[in-house]
CSV table of C-alpha atoms in Angstrom, one decimal:
chain,number,residue,atom,x,y,z
A,1,MET,CA,-1.3,-22.5,8.7
A,2,SER,CA,1.3,-21.0,7.1
A,3,PHE,CA,1.0,-22.0,3.4
A,4,ALA,CA,4.5,-20.8,2.6
A,5,LYS,CA,4.7,-24.0,-0.2
A,6,GLU,CA,1.7,-22.8,-1.7
A,7,GLN,CA,2.3,-19.1,-2.0
A,8,GLN,CA,6.5,-20.3,-3.6
A,9,ALA,CA,4.2,-22.3,-5.5
A,10,ALA,CA,2.1,-19.6,-6.9
A,11,ILE,CA,4.4,-17.1,-7.4
A,12,GLU,CA,7.0,-19.4,-9.1
A,13,ALA,CA,4.2,-20.4,-11.4
A,14,CYS,CA,2.7,-16.7,-12.2
A,15,LEU,CA,6.4,-15.7,-12.9
A,16,ARG,CA,7.0,-18.5,-15.5
A,17,ALA,CA,3.6,-17.7,-16.8
A,18,ALA,CA,4.1,-13.7,-17.3
A,19,LYS,CA,7.5,-14.6,-19.1
A,20,LEU,CA,5.6,-16.6,-21.6
A,21,CYS,CA,3.2,-14.0,-21.9
A,22,GLU,CA,5.4,-11.4,-22.6
A,23,ARG,CA,7.2,-13.8,-25.6
A,24,VAL,CA,3.5,-14.0,-26.9
A,25,ARG,CA,3.1,-10.0,-26.6
A,26,SER,CA,6.3,-9.4,-28.4
A,27,ALA,CA,4.7,-11.1,-31.7
A,28,ILE,CA,1.4,-9.0,-31.5
A,29,PRO,CA,-0.8,-12.2,-31.4
A,30,LYS,CA,-3.9,-13.2,-33.1
A,31,ALA,CA,-7.1,-13.4,-31.0
A,32,ILE,CA,-9.0,-16.6,-31.3
A,33,GLU,CA,-12.8,-15.9,-30.9
A,34,LYS,CA,-14.6,-18.1,-28.1
A,35,GLN,CA,-18.1,-19.4,-28.4
A,36,ASP,CA,-19.0,-16.1,-26.1
A,37,GLN,CA,-17.6,-14.2,-28.9
A,38,SER,CA,-15.1,-12.9,-25.9
A,39,PRO,CA,-11.3,-13.2,-27.2
A,40,VAL,CA,-8.5,-15.8,-26.4
A,41,THR,CA,-5.2,-15.9,-27.6
A,42,LEU,CA,-2.2,-18.2,-27.2
A,43,ALA,CA,-0.6,-16.8,-24.3
A,44,ASP,CA,-4.2,-17.3,-22.3
A,45,PHE,CA,-4.1,-21.4,-23.2
A,46,GLY,CA,0.1,-21.5,-22.8
A,47,SER,CA,-0.3,-19.6,-19.7
A,48,GLN,CA,-2.9,-22.2,-18.3
A,49,ALA,CA,-1.5,-25.1,-19.3
A,50,LEU,CA,2.0,-23.8,-17.5
A,51,ILE,CA,0.4,-22.7,-14.3
A,52,CYS,CA,-2.4,-25.9,-13.9
A,53,GLN,CA,0.5,-28.1,-14.6
A,54,TYR,CA,2.9,-26.5,-11.5
A,55,ILE,CA,0.0,-26.3,-9.3
A,56,ARG,CA,-1.5,-29.9,-9.9
A,57,SER,CA,2.5,-31.5,-9.9
A,58,ALA,CA,2.8,-29.5,-6.0
A,59,PHE,CA,-0.6,-30.2,-4.7
A,60,PRO,CA,-2.1,-32.9,-6.8
A,61,ASP,CA,-5.4,-33.5,-4.9
A,62,ASP,CA,-6.1,-29.3,-5.3
A,63,PRO,CA,-8.9,-28.8,-7.9
A,64,ILE,CA,-8.3,-26.1,-10.5
A,65,VAL,CA,-11.3,-23.5,-11.5
A,66,ALA,CA,-9.8,-22.0,-14.3
A,67,GLU,CA,-11.1,-19.6,-17.4
A,68,GLU,CA,-10.2,-21.6,-20.2
A,69,SER,CA,-10.7,-24.8,-21.5
A,70,PRO,CA,-8.8,-26.8,-24.1
A,71,LYS,CA,-11.7,-27.4,-26.3
A,72,GLU,CA,-10.9,-24.4,-28.6
A,73,LEU,CA,-7.8,-25.9,-29.1
A,74,MET,CA,-9.0,-29.3,-30.2
A,75,LYS,CA,-10.9,-27.8,-33.2
A,76,PRO,CA,-9.2,-29.1,-36.5
A,77,GLU,CA,-9.1,-25.4,-37.8
A,78,HIS,CA,-6.6,-24.6,-34.4
A,79,ALA,CA,-3.9,-27.1,-35.5
A,80,GLU,CA,-1.4,-24.6,-35.8
A,81,ASN,CA,-2.5,-22.4,-32.8
A,82,LEU,CA,-1.8,-25.6,-31.1
A,83,LYS,CA,1.6,-26.2,-32.2
A,84,GLN,CA,2.4,-22.6,-31.1
A,85,VAL,CA,1.2,-23.1,-27.9
A,86,VAL,CA,3.1,-25.9,-27.4
A,87,GLN,CA,6.8,-23.7,-29.2
A,88,TYR,CA,5.6,-21.2,-26.4
A,89,VAL,CA,5.3,-23.6,-23.3
A,90,LYS,CA,8.8,-25.7,-24.6
A,91,GLU,CA,10.6,-22.6,-23.3
A,92,GLU,CA,9.7,-23.0,-19.9
A,93,ASN,CA,8.9,-27.1,-20.3
A,94,SER,CA,11.1,-28.8,-22.5
A,95,ASP,CA,9.0,-31.9,-21.6
A,96,VAL,CA,5.8,-31.5,-23.6
A,97,ASP,CA,3.8,-32.2,-26.7
A,98,GLU,CA,0.3,-31.6,-28.2
A,99,LYS,CA,-0.9,-34.1,-25.9
A,100,LYS,CA,0.3,-33.1,-22.4
A,101,ILE,CA,-1.2,-29.3,-23.3
A,102,ILE,CA,-4.3,-30.0,-23.9
A,103,GLU,CA,-4.1,-32.4,-20.4
A,104,TRP,CA,-2.5,-29.6,-18.9
A,105,ILE,CA,-5.2,-27.0,-20.0
A,106,GLY,CA,-7.8,-29.3,-19.0
A,107,TYR,CA,-6.2,-29.3,-15.4
A,108,GLY,CA,-8.3,-26.2,-14.7
A,109,ASP,CA,-11.5,-28.1,-15.8
A,110,GLY,CA,-12.1,-28.6,-11.9
A,111,HIS,CA,-14.8,-27.8,-9.3
A,112,VAL,CA,-15.2,-25.3,-6.1
A,113,THR,CA,-14.7,-27.2,-3.4
A,114,ASP,CA,-14.0,-26.4,0.2
A,115,ARG,CA,-9.7,-26.0,-0.8
A,116,PHE,CA,-9.2,-25.4,-4.8
A,117,TRP,CA,-7.5,-22.8,-6.9
A,118,THR,CA,-8.9,-20.4,-8.9
A,119,LEU,CA,-7.2,-19.0,-12.0
A,120,ASP,CA,-7.3,-16.5,-15.0
A,121,PRO,CA,-4.1,-17.5,-17.1
A,122,ILE,CA,-4.3,-13.5,-19.0
A,123,ASP,CA,-7.1,-11.0,-16.8
A,124,GLY,CA,-7.9,-8.2,-19.3
A,125,THR,CA,-6.8,-10.4,-22.3
A,126,LYS,CA,-8.7,-7.0,-24.8
A,127,GLY,CA,-5.9,-5.3,-22.8
A,128,PHE,CA,-3.2,-7.5,-23.1
A,129,ILE,CA,-3.9,-7.8,-27.2
A,130,ARG,CA,-3.8,-3.5,-27.3
A,131,GLN,CA,-0.2,-4.2,-25.7
A,132,ASP,CA,-2.0,-2.2,-22.7
A,133,GLN,CA,-2.2,-3.7,-18.8
A,134,TYR,CA,-3.4,-7.3,-18.4
A,135,ALA,CA,-2.8,-9.5,-15.2
A,136,VAL,CA,-1.7,-13.3,-14.5
A,137,ALA,CA,-3.9,-14.0,-11.6
A,138,LEU,CA,-3.8,-17.2,-9.1
A,139,ALA,CA,-5.6,-17.8,-5.7
A,140,LEU,CA,-6.2,-20.5,-3.5
A,141,ILE,CA,-9.3,-20.3,-1.4
A,142,VAL,CA,-10.0,-22.7,1.6
A,143,GLY,CA,-13.3,-22.5,3.2
A,144,GLY,CA,-14.4,-19.9,1.2
A,145,ASP,CA,-12.1,-17.9,2.2
A,146,VAL,CA,-8.7,-16.4,0.1
A,147,LYS,CA,-6.0,-17.8,2.0
A,148,VAL,CA,-3.1,-16.7,-0.8
A,149,GLY,CA,-3.1,-14.4,-4.0
A,150,VAL,CA,-0.8,-13.7,-6.3
A,151,LEU,CA,-1.2,-11.1,-9.5
A,152,ALA,CA,1.7,-10.8,-12.2
A,153,CYS,CA,1.3,-7.9,-13.6
A,154,PRO,CA,4.0,-7.3,-16.5
A,155,ALA,CA,2.9,-3.6,-17.8
A,156,TYR,CA,2.6,-2.6,-14.8
A,157,GLY,CA,4.8,0.3,-12.7
A,158,GLU,CA,8.1,0.0,-13.5
A,159,GLU,CA,9.9,-1.2,-16.5
A,160,GLY,CA,9.1,-5.5,-16.7
A,161,GLY,CA,6.1,-5.2,-14.5
A,162,LEU,CA,5.2,-5.9,-11.2
A,163,LEU,CA,4.2,-9.3,-9.0
A,164,PHE,CA,1.7,-8.2,-6.2
A,165,TYR,CA,1.1,-11.5,-3.4
A,166,ALA,CA,-0.3,-12.2,-0.3
A,167,VAL,CA,-1.3,-14.7,2.4
A,168,ARG,CA,-3.8,-14.0,4.9
A,169,GLY,CA,-2.8,-12.1,7.8
A,170,GLN,CA,0.7,-11.9,6.7
A,171,GLY,CA,0.5,-8.7,4.4
A,172,SER,CA,0.9,-8.1,1.3
A,173,TYR,CA,3.9,-7.8,-1.2
A,174,THR,CA,5.5,-6.5,-4.2
A,175,GLN,CA,8.4,-6.9,-6.3
A,176,PRO,CA,10.0,-6.4,-9.7
A,177,ILE,CA,9.1,-9.6,-11.9
A,178,ARG,CA,12.2,-8.6,-14.4
A,179,SER,CA,14.7,-8.5,-11.1
A,180,PHE,CA,12.5,-10.7,-8.8
A,181,GLU,CA,15.4,-13.3,-8.0
A,182,THR,CA,17.7,-9.9,-7.1
A,183,THR,CA,15.1,-7.9,-5.2
A,184,ILE,CA,14.1,-7.9,-1.4
A,185,PRO,CA,10.0,-7.8,-1.1
A,186,THR,CA,8.5,-4.8,-0.4
A,187,ARG,CA,5.1,-4.8,2.2
A,188,ILE,CA,2.4,-2.5,0.7
A,189,TYR,CA,0.7,-0.3,3.4
A,190,ILE,CA,-2.4,1.5,1.9
A,191,THR,CA,-2.5,5.1,3.5
A,192,SER,CA,-5.0,8.0,3.2
A,193,ASN,CA,-3.7,9.2,0.0
A,194,THR,CA,-4.8,12.9,-0.5
A,195,ASP,CA,-2.3,14.0,-3.4
A,196,SER,CA,-4.3,15.5,-6.1
A,197,ASP,CA,-2.8,13.2,-8.3
A,198,LYS,CA,-3.6,9.7,-6.6
A,199,PHE,CA,-7.1,10.8,-4.7
A,200,ARG,CA,-9.3,9.2,-7.8
A,201,PHE,CA,-10.9,6.2,-8.6
A,202,THR,CA,-10.1,3.2,-11.2
A,203,GLU,CA,-12.6,1.3,-13.8
A,204,SER,CA,-12.5,-0.9,-16.4
A,205,VAL,CA,-11.7,0.5,-20.1
A,206,GLU,CA,-14.8,-2.0,-21.1
A,207,GLY,CA,-17.8,0.2,-20.8
A,208,ALA,CA,-19.9,-2.9,-21.0
A,209,HIS,CA,-18.3,-4.1,-17.6
A,210,GLY,CA,-19.9,-1.6,-15.5
A,211,ASP,CA,-21.8,1.7,-15.4
A,212,GLN,CA,-19.4,4.4,-15.7
A,213,SER,CA,-21.6,7.2,-15.5
A,214,LYS,CA,-22.7,6.4,-12.0
A,215,GLN,CA,-19.5,5.3,-11.3
A,216,LYS,CA,-18.6,8.9,-11.9
A,217,MET,CA,-21.1,10.4,-10.3
A,218,ILE,CA,-19.9,8.0,-7.0
A,219,ALA,CA,-16.8,9.2,-7.2
A,220,GLN,CA,-18.2,12.9,-7.4
A,221,ARG,CA,-20.1,12.2,-4.3
A,222,ILE,CA,-17.4,11.3,-2.1
A,223,GLY,CA,-15.4,14.0,-3.3
A,224,ILE,CA,-13.3,12.7,-6.0
A,225,SER,CA,-13.0,14.8,-8.9
A,226,ALA,CA,-9.9,13.5,-11.0
A,227,GLU,CA,-10.3,11.6,-14.1
A,228,PRO,CA,-10.9,8.4,-13.3
A,229,LEU,CA,-7.8,5.6,-14.4
A,230,ARG,CA,-9.1,3.6,-16.7
A,231,MET,CA,-7.4,-0.2,-16.7
A,232,ASP,CA,-7.9,-3.5,-18.0
A,233,SER,CA,-7.7,-6.5,-15.6
A,234,GLN,CA,-7.1,-7.3,-12.0
A,235,VAL,CA,-4.5,-4.5,-12.0
A,236,LYS,CA,-6.7,-2.0,-10.6
A,237,TYR,CA,-6.7,-3.9,-7.5
A,238,GLY,CA,-3.1,-3.7,-7.7
A,239,ALA,CA,-3.4,0.1,-8.4
A,240,VAL,CA,-5.5,0.7,-5.0
A,241,ALA,CA,-3.2,-1.9,-2.8
A,242,ASN,CA,-0.1,0.2,-4.2
A,243,GLY,CA,-1.9,3.9,-3.6
A,244,ASP,CA,-2.2,4.7,-7.5
A,245,ALA,CA,-5.8,5.3,-6.9
A,246,VAL,CA,-8.1,5.3,-3.6
A,247,LEU,CA,-10.8,3.1,-5.4
A,248,TYR,CA,-12.1,0.9,-7.6
A,249,LEU,CA,-15.8,0.8,-8.9
A,250,ARG,CA,-17.5,-1.7,-10.8
A,251,LEU,CA,-21.0,-1.4,-10.7
A,252,PRO,CA,-23.8,-3.7,-12.6
A,253,ASN,CA,-24.3,-2.3,-16.1
A,254,PRO,CA,-27.9,-1.4,-16.5
A,255,GLY,CA,-28.0,-3.3,-20.0
A,256,ARG,CA,-26.4,-6.7,-18.3
A,257,GLY,CA,-28.7,-6.8,-15.0
A,258,ASP,CA,-28.5,-10.3,-15.3
A,259,TYR,CA,-24.7,-10.7,-15.1
A,260,ARG,CA,-22.6,-12.1,-12.3
A,261,GLU,CA,-18.9,-11.4,-11.5
A,262,ASN,CA,-16.3,-14.8,-11.9
A,263,ILE,CA,-14.5,-15.7,-9.3
A,264,TRP,CA,-10.9,-15.8,-11.1
A,265,ASP,CA,-11.7,-12.1,-11.7
A,266,HIS,CA,-11.6,-11.0,-8.3
A,267,ALA,CA,-10.1,-13.3,-5.9
A,268,ALA,CA,-6.2,-12.7,-6.5
A,269,GLY,CA,-6.8,-9.2,-6.4
A,270,THR,CA,-9.2,-9.4,-3.1
A,271,ILE,CA,-6.4,-11.3,-0.6
A,272,ILE,CA,-3.7,-8.4,-2.5
A,273,VAL,CA,-6.0,-5.3,-1.1
A,274,GLU,CA,-7.5,-6.5,2.1
A,275,GLU,CA,-4.1,-7.6,3.4
A,276,ALA,CA,-2.9,-3.9,2.5
A,277,GLY,CA,-5.4,-2.6,4.8
A,278,GLY,CA,-8.0,-2.2,1.9
A,279,LYS,CA,-11.4,-3.1,2.4
A,280,VAL,CA,-13.7,-5.0,-0.6
A,281,SER,CA,-17.1,-6.1,-0.9
A,282,ASP,CA,-20.3,-5.8,-3.2
A,283,MET,CA,-22.0,-2.9,-3.6
A,284,ASP,CA,-24.5,-4.0,-0.6
A,285,GLY,CA,-21.5,-4.2,1.6
A,286,LYS,CA,-21.1,-7.8,1.8
A,287,ALA,CA,-18.4,-9.7,1.3
A,288,LEU,CA,-17.9,-11.2,-2.3
A,289,ASN,CA,-18.6,-15.2,-2.1
A,290,PHE,CA,-15.9,-17.4,-3.3
A,291,ARG,CA,-17.6,-20.4,-1.3
A,292,ASP,CA,-20.5,-21.5,-3.4
A,293,ASN,CA,-20.1,-21.3,-6.8
A,294,GLU,CA,-17.2,-20.2,-9.9
A,295,LYS,CA,-19.8,-17.4,-10.3
A,296,MET,CA,-20.7,-14.5,-7.5
A,297,LEU,CA,-24.3,-15.7,-7.7
A,298,HIS,CA,-25.3,-13.7,-4.4
A,299,ASN,CA,-23.0,-10.5,-5.0
A,300,ARG,CA,-23.8,-7.6,-7.2
A,301,GLY,CA,-21.2,-5.2,-7.9
A,302,VAL,CA,-17.5,-4.5,-6.5
A,303,ILE,CA,-16.4,-2.2,-4.3
A,304,VAL,CA,-12.7,-2.0,-3.8
A,305,SER,CA,-11.5,0.7,-1.4
A,306,ASN,CA,-8.4,2.3,1.0
A,307,GLY,CA,-11.0,1.2,3.5
A,308,ILE,CA,-11.5,4.9,5.0
A,309,ILE,CA,-13.7,5.7,2.5
A,310,HIS,CA,-15.8,2.4,2.1
A,311,GLU,CA,-18.6,3.1,4.0
A,312,GLN,CA,-18.8,6.6,2.4
A,313,VAL,CA,-19.3,4.6,-0.7
A,314,LEU,CA,-21.8,2.4,0.5
A,315,GLU,CA,-23.7,5.4,1.6
A,316,ALA,CA,-23.7,6.8,-1.3
A,317,LEU,CA,-24.8,4.5,-3.3
A,318,LYS,CA,-27.6,3.9,-0.7
A,319,ASN,CA,-28.7,7.2,-1.6
């Protein structure tokens, strides 16, 4: 299959969501704290509503496994927040009211099947709130394999951000978000970048998302001496695919031994790096499992590289 229709729908949905997110972010949004104490903003809900509605309209039989639930917005204390979400979404889709917003967000309550979409409407919410890096991440998974991936990164690269997208077997591409309609796609090819300022690794801003001391040690063992590029979200996959870093490390935090990664935090980025010529695995060298569950229960950590240094990293981890 060419997945041309799926790619077009995913790109259009993510571009619309990115526009909404930037409008919300310009107002410096206040975060809502979820039950797990992680933050969520009006943009998370608006982005998920737009994307889920768009994908459901194009592919009504495809389930969507997304991060957010409409339950938070349905609480009486968030009535004003719900009204604000409606107003933001109306700027992209005028045919909406509070009932439809709840319905559209709820489309993301799907389950992992042989063919499904997985969505993080704002990956890196803390970065979004800080006016820093974040991504809108959408991927189509068929038979456990990511077939289509889109990352909209409004704060990355040139002004207005970059859109990364890939289809399995067809390469990875990038275009400016702001001038998407008037620019030609650029195909990305990862090279063995040894420039002193680019021969570096990237990791999460949040220390709890990994083992930063171990990550630095592993990087040093394979010859990386530069300070890490710390960013929120799957933008780090974009950095590796785009040649701005040669390695992304996300090793398990010693204090969170039972933690397992969510599929929506890695699926879109994985195909973009792989189709650019890079490699993605867990710290044991196994492929990331997007087949069985919304959490990658059988994977420990995530290693993303330009492909050339991947075996060196795995060997350094063994030792």
